[in-house]
CSV table of C-alpha atoms in Angstrom, one decimal:
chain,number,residue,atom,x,y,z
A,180,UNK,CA,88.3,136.9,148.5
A,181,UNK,CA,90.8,137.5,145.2
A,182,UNK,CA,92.6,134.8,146.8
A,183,UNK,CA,89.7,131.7,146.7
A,184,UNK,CA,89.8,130.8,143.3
A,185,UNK,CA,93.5,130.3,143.1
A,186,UNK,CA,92.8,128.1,146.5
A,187,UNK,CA,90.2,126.2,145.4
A,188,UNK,CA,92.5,125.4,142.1
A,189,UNK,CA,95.1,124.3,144.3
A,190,UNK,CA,93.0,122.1,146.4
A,191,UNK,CA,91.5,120.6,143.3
A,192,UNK,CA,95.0,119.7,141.5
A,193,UNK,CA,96.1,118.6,144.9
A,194,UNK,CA,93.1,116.3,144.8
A,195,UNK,CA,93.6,115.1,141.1
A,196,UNK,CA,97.6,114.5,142.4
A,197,UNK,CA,96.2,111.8,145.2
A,198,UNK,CA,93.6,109.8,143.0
A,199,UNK,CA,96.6,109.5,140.1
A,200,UNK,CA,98.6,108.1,143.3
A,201,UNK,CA,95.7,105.8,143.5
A,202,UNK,CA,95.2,105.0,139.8
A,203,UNK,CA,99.6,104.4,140.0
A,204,UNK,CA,99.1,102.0,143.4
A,205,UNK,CA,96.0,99.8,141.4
A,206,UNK,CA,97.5,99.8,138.4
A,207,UNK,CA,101.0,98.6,140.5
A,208,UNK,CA,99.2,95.9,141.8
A,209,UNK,CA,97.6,94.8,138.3
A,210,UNK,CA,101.3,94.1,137.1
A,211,UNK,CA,102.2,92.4,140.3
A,212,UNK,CA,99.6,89.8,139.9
A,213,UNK,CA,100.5,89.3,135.9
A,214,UNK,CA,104.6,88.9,137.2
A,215,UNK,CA,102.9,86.3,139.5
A,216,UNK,CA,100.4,84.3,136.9
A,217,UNK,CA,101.5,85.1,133.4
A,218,UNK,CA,98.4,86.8,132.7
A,219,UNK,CA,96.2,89.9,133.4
A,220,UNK,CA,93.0,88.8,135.9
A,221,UNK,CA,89.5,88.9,134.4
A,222,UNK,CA,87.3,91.4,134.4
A,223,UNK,CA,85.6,89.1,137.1
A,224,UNK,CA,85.5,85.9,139.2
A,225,UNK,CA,83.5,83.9,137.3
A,226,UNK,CA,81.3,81.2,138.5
A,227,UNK,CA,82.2,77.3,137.1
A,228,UNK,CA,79.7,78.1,134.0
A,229,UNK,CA,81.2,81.4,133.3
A,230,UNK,CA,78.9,83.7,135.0
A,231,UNK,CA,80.7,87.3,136.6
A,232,UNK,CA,80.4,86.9,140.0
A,233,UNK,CA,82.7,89.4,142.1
A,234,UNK,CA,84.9,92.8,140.3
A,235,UNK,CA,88.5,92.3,139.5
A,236,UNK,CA,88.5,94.4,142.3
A,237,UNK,CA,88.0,91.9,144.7
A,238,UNK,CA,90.8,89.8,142.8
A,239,UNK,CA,93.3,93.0,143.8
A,240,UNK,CA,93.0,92.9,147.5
A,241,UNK,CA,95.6,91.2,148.2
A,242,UNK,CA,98.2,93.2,146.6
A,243,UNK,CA,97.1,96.0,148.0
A,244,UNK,CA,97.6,94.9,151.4
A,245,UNK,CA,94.0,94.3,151.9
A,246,UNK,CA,93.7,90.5,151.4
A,247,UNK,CA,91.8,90.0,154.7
A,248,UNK,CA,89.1,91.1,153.1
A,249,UNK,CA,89.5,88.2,150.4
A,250,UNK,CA,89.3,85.6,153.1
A,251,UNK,CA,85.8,86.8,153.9
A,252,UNK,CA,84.4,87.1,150.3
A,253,UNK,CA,82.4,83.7,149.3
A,254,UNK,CA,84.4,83.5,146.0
A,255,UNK,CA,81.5,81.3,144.3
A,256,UNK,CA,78.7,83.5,145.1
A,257,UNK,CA,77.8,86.9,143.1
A,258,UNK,CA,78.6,90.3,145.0
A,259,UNK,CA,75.3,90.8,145.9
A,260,UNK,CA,74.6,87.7,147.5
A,261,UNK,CA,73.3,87.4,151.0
A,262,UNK,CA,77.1,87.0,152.6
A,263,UNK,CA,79.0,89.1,149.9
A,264,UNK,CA,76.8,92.0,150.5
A,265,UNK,CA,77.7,92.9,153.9
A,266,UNK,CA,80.9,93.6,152.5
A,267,UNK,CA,80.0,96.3,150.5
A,268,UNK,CA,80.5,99.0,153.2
A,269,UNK,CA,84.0,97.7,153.9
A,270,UNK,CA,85.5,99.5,150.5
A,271,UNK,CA,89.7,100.0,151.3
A,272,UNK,CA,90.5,103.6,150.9
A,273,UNK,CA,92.6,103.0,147.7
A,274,UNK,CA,89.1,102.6,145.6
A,275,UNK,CA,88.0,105.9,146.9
A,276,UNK,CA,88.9,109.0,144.5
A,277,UNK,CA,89.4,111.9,146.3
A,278,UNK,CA,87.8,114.0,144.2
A,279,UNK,CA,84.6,112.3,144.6
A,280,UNK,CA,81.8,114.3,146.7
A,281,UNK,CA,79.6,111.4,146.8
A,282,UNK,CA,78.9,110.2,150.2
A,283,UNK,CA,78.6,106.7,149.4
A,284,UNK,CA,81.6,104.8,150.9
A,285,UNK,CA,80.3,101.6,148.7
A,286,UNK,CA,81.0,103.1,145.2
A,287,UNK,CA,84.3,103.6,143.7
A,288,UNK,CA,85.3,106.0,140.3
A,289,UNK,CA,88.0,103.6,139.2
A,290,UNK,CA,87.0,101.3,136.4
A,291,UNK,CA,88.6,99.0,133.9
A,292,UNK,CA,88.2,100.4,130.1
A,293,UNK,CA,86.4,97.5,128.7
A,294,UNK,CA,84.0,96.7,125.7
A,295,UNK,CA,85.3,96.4,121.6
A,296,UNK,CA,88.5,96.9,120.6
A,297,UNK,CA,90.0,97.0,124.5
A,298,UNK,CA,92.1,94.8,126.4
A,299,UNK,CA,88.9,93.4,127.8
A,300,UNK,CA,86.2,92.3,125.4
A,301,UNK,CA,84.8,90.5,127.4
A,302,UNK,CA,85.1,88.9,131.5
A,303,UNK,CA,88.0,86.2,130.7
A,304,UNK,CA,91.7,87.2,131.5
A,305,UNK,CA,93.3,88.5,128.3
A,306,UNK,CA,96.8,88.8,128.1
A,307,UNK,CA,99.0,92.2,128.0
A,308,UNK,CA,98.6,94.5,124.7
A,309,UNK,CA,101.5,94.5,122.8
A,310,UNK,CA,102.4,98.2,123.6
A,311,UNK,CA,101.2,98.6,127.5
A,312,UNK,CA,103.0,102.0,127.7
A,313,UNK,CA,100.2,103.1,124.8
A,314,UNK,CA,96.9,101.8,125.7
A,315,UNK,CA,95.0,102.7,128.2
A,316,UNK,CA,93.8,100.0,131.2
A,317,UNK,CA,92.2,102.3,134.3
A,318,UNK,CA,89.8,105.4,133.8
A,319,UNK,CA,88.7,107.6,136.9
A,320,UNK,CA,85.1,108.5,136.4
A,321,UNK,CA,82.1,111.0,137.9
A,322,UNK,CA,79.9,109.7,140.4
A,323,UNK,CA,77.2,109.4,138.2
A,324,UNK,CA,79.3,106.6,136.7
A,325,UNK,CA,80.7,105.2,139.9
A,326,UNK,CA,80.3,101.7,140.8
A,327,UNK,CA,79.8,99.2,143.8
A,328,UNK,CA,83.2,98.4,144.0
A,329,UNK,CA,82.1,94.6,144.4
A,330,UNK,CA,80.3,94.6,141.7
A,331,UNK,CA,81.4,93.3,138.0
A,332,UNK,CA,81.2,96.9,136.7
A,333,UNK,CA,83.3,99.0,134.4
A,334,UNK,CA,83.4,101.6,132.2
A,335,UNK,CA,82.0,100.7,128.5
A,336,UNK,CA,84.1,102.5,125.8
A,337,UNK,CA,81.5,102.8,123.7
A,338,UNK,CA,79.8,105.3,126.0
A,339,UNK,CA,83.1,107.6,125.4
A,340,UNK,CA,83.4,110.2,126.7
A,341,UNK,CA,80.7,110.2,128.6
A,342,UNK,CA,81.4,110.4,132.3
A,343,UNK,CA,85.2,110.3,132.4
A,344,UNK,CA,86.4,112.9,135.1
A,345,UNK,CA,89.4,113.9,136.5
A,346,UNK,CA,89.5,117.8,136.8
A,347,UNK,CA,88.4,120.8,135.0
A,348,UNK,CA,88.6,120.0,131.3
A,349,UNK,CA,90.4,116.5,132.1
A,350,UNK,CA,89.9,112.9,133.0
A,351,UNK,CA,92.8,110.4,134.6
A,352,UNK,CA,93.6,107.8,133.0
A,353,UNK,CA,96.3,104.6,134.2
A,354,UNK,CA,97.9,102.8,131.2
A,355,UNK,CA,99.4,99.0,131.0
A,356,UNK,CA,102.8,100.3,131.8
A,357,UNK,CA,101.3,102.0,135.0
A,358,UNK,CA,101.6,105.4,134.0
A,359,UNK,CA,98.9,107.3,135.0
A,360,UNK,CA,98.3,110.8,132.9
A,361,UNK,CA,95.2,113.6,133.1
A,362,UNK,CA,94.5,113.9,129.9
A,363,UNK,CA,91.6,116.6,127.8
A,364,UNK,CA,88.5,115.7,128.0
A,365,UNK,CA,87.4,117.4,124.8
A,366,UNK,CA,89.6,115.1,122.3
A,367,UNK,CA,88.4,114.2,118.9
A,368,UNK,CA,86.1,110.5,119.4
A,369,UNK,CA,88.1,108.6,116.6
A,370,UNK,CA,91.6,110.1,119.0
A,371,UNK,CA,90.0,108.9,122.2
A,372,UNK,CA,89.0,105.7,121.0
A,373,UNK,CA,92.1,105.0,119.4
A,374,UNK,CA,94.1,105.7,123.1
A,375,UNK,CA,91.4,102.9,124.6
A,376,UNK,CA,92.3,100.6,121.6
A,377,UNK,CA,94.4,97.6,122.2
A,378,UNK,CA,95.4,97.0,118.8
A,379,UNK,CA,98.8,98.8,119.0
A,380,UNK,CA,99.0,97.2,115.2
A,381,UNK,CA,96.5,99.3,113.9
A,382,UNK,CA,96.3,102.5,116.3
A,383,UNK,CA,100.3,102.4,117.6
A,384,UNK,CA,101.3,105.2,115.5
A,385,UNK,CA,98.4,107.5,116.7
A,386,UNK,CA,98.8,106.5,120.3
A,387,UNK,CA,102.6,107.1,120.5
A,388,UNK,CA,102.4,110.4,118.7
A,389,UNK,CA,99.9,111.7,120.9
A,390,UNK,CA,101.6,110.6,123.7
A,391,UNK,CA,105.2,112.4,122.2
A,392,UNK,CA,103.1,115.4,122.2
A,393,UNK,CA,101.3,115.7,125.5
């Protein structure tokens, strides 16, 4: 009995270890497809008049050896469409976090950081921050956050720190460089939204000195 806490803390940090293996693999993939266009992928696939239709996520599948799926997405349609949703159930493992006890194999705890000040502002492809090492791309979050992995869906910095997750105390997070780090949960707002900031001009002295330290 003396014994089950320390278990269940090893279990847990076991779990956190896999879905940073995840964040790492995602984020891997990210890079692979900007070596390949010259550019990050939107937040979306956007219809011809600019309307999000499918998640980046979708965009990922084949560089994460799962780009049979792609071939059975209707690209110009939006993820809930008649077609697209039958999809929904068919989520690859990678998008699953394993410290997720929600049984609904549709939803996924990794989101883009998007929303003022980020990398993504908005759905169009924006192009590498200057310091990728020092801003953050990829945030795991609760279930209460989770999304359809389909869906055009992310995580909203200005909701910070609302829902991040990771562990006890911690939430993982997968910067531009694809490093993947838990970091505390219970950081200073001005700190955390400073770490989601792509304006390494402004904020590259805070982010680098936090990072020195932790």
């Amino acid at each position: 009995a003396l014994l089950l806490p320390a278990l269940g803390q090893v279990r847990q940090a076991a779990r956190s270890s896999q879905s940073k293996a995840n964040m790492k693999n995602i984020m891997l993939s990210l890079l692979v497809y900007v070596e390949q266009h010259r550019k990050l992928p939107g937040r979306a696939i956007l219809s011809e008049e600019g309307k999000p239709l499918l998640s980046w996520r979708v965009q990922m599948l084949p560089y994460l050896e799962a780009g049979y799926l792609t071939d059975q997405f209707h690209l110009d349609e939006p993820w809930d469409s008649p077609h697209n949703i039958k999809l929904l159930d068919q989520m690859p493992d990678i998008f699953k976090s394993p410290l997720s006890t929600s049984k609904d194999p549709t939803k996924t705890n990794y989101v883009l950081a998007v929303g003022k000040d980020t990398t993504f502002p908005d759905f169009k492809a924006e192009r590498l921050p200057n310091a990728p090492s020092l801003t953050i791309a990829v945030v795991e979050v609760d279930d209460a956050h989770a999304v359809p992995w389909t869906k055009p869906d992310d995580y909203d910095v200005k909701n910070l720190p609302k829902g991040l997750a990771g562990g006890v105390g911690l939430f993982n997070a997968a910067n531009f460089d694809g490093s993947v780090r838990s970091l505390p949960s219970e950081l200073k707002l001005d700190l955390l939204k400073a770490l989601f900031s792509a304006d390494n001009a402004k904020y590259g002295a805070i982010q680098a000195k936090f990072y020195a330290e932790n």
